[in-house]
Coordinates of C-alpha atoms in Angstrom, one line a residue:
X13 CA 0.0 0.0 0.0
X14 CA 1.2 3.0 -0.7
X15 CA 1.5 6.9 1.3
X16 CA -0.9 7.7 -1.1
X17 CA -3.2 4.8 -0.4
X18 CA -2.8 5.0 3.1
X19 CA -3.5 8.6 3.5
X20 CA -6.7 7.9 1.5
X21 CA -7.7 5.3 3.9
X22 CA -7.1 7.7 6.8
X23 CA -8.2 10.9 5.3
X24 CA -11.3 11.7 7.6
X25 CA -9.0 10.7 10.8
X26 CA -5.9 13.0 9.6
X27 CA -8.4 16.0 9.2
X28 CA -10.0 15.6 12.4
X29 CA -6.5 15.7 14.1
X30 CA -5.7 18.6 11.9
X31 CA -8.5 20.4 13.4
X32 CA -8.2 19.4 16.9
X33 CA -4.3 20.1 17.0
X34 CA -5.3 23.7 14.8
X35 CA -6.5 25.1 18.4
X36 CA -3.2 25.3 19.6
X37 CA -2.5 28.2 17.3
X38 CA 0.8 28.5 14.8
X39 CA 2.9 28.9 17.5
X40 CA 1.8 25.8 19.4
X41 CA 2.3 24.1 16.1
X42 CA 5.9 25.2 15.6
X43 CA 6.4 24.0 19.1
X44 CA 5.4 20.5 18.0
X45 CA 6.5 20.5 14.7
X46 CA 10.5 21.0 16.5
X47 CA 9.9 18.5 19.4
X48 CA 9.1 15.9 16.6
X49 CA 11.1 17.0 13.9
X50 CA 13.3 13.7 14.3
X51 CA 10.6 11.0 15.1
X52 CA 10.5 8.0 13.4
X53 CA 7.7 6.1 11.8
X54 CA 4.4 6.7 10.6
X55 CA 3.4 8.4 13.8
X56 CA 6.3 10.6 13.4
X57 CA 5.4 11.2 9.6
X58 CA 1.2 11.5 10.6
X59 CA 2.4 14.4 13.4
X60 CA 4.3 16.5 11.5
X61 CA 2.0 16.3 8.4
X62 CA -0.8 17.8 10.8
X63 CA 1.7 20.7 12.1
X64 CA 3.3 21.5 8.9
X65 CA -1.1 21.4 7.2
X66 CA -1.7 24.0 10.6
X67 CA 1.4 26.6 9.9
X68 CA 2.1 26.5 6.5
X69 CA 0.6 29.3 3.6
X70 CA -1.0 25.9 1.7
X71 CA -0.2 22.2 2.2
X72 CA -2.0 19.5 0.4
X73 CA -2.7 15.7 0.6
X74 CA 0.1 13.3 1.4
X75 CA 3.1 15.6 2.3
X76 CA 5.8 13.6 3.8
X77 CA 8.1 15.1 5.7
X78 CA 11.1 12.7 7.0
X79 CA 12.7 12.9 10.2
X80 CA 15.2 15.3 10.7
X81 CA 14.2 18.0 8.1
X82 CA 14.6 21.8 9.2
X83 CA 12.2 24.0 7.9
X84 CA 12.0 27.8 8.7
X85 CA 9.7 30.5 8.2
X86 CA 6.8 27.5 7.4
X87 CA 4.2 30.2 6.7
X88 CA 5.9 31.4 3.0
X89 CA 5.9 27.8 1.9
X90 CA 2.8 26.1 0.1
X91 CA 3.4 22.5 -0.5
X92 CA 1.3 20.5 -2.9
X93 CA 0.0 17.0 -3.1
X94 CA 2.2 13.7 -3.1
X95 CA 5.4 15.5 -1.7
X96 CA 8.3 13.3 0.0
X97 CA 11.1 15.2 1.5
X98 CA 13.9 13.1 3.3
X99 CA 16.1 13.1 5.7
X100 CA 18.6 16.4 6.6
X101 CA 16.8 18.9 4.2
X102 CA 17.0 22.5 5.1
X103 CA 13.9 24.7 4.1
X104 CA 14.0 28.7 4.5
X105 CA 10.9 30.0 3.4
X106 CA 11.5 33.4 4.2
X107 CA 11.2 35.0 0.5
X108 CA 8.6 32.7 -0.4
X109 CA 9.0 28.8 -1.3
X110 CA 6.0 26.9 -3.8
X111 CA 6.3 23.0 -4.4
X112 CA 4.1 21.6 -6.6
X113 CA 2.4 18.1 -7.3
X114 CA 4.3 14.9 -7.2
X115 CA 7.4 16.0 -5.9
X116 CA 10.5 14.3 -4.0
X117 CA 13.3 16.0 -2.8
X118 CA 16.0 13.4 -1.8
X119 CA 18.1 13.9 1.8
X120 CA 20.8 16.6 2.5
X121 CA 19.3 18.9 0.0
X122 CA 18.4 23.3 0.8
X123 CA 16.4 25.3 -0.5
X124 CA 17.5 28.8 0.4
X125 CA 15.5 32.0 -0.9
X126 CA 17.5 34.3 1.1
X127 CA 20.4 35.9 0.3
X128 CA 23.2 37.7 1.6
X129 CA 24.4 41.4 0.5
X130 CA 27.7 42.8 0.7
X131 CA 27.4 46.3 -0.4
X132 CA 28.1 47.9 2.8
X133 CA 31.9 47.8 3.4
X134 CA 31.5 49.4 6.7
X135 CA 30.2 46.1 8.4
X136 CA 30.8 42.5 7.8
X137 CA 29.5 40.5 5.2
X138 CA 27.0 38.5 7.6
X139 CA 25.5 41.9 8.8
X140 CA 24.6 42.9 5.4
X141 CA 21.2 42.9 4.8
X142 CA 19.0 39.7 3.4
X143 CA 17.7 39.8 -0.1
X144 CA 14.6 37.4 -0.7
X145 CA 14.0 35.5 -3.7
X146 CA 10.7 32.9 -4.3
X147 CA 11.5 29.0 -4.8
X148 CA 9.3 27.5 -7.5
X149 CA 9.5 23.7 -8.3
X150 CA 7.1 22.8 -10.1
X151 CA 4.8 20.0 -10.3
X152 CA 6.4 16.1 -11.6
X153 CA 10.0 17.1 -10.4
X154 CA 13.0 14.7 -8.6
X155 CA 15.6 16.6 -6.5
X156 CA 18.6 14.3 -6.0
X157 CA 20.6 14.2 -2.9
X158 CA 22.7 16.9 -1.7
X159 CA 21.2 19.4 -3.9
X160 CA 21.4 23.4 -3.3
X161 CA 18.6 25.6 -4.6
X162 CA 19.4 29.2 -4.3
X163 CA 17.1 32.0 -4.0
X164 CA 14.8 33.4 -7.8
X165 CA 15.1 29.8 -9.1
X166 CA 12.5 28.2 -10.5
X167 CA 12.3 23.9 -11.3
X168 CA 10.2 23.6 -14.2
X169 CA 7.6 20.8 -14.5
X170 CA 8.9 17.1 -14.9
X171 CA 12.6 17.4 -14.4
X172 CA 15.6 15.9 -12.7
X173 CA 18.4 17.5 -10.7
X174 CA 21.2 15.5 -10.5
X175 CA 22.9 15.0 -6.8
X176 CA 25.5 17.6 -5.5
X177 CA 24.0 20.4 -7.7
X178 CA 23.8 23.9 -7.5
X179 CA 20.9 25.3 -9.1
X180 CA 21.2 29.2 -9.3
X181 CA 19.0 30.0 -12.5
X182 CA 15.6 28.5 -13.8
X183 CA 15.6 25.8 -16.5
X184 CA 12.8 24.8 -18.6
X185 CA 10.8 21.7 -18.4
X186 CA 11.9 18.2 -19.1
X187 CA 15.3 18.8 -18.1
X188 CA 17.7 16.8 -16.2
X189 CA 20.3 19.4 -14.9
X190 CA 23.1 19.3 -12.8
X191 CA 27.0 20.2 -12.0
X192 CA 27.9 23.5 -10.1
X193 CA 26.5 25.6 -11.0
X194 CA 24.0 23.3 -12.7
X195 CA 23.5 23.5 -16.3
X196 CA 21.4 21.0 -19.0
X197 CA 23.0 17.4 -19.0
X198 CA 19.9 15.8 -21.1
X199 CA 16.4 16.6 -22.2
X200 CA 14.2 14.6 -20.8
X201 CA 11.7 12.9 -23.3

């Protein structure tokens, strides 16, 4: 049986959790969301769907979220349907994150839509102020392992990123990319 099938099977269950644990507020949730973030399991998997459906902008059906994942600023990021994100991601939502339908996004991989300035010269680097940048991957896409999305960058619909890349510009569809920084390995048929 499948996540899919199994989240089906549960669906009127999951939503009336989602409701009860939706009186805690977003902060409540954030609270939760942290002192689960590494359990294992379907219980682990069922607890922090529920937070993650109670904080974030949008979150559809059957969003897996693995143990161990870090995810900031959960309020910019609307997830779609059928998402699986793995172990030892890093998520900062802060200028805006979108992931569409049908999407996996393999372990150790960020997505980072901030990013740093350096203009003034009179303070460090890190003191600079934040730009912010949306992340768009689109619906039908595969993020490999160990993967960096930076900040403006969108993933067009039914593509590949091959493990280790840095993606700093869009792509069109049907692509696999990769390399740093990533550019078109194959078209995808």
């Amino acid at each position: 049986m499948t996540g899919r099938d199994q989240f089906k099977k549960f669906e009127s269950i999951i939503k009336l959790l989602i409701t009860l644990f939706s009186l805690l507020g977003k902060g409540g949730n954030y609270f939760l969301l942290k002192s689960f973030r590494n359990t294992n399991g379907k219980v682990g998997l069922l607890l922090r769907y529920i937070f993650v459906k109670n904080i974030a902008k949008k979150a559809g059906t059957n969003v897996s979220i693995q143990p161990g994942v870090f995810i900031f600023n959960l309020e910019n990021i609307e997830f779609g349907d059928n998402i699986s994100i793995h172990p030892m991601c890093y998520i900062e939502g802060a200028g805006g994150v979108k992931i569409g339908n049908d999407v996996s996004i393999a372990h150790s991989t960020t997505l980072i839509s901030t990013n740093h300035t350096w203009k003034d010269t009179t303070i460090p680097i890190k003191y600079n102020p934040e730009t912010l940048g949306p992340i768009c991957i689109e619906d039908d896409v595969w993020i490999g392992c160990g993967v960096r999305v930076l900040s403006g960058v969108t993933i067009c619909k039914r593509s590949i990123v091959a493990a280790g890349a840095v993606v700093n510009k869009s792509f069109s569809e049907k692509l696999l990319i990769g390399g740093i920084p990533a550019k078109i390995i194959k078209i995808l048929e």
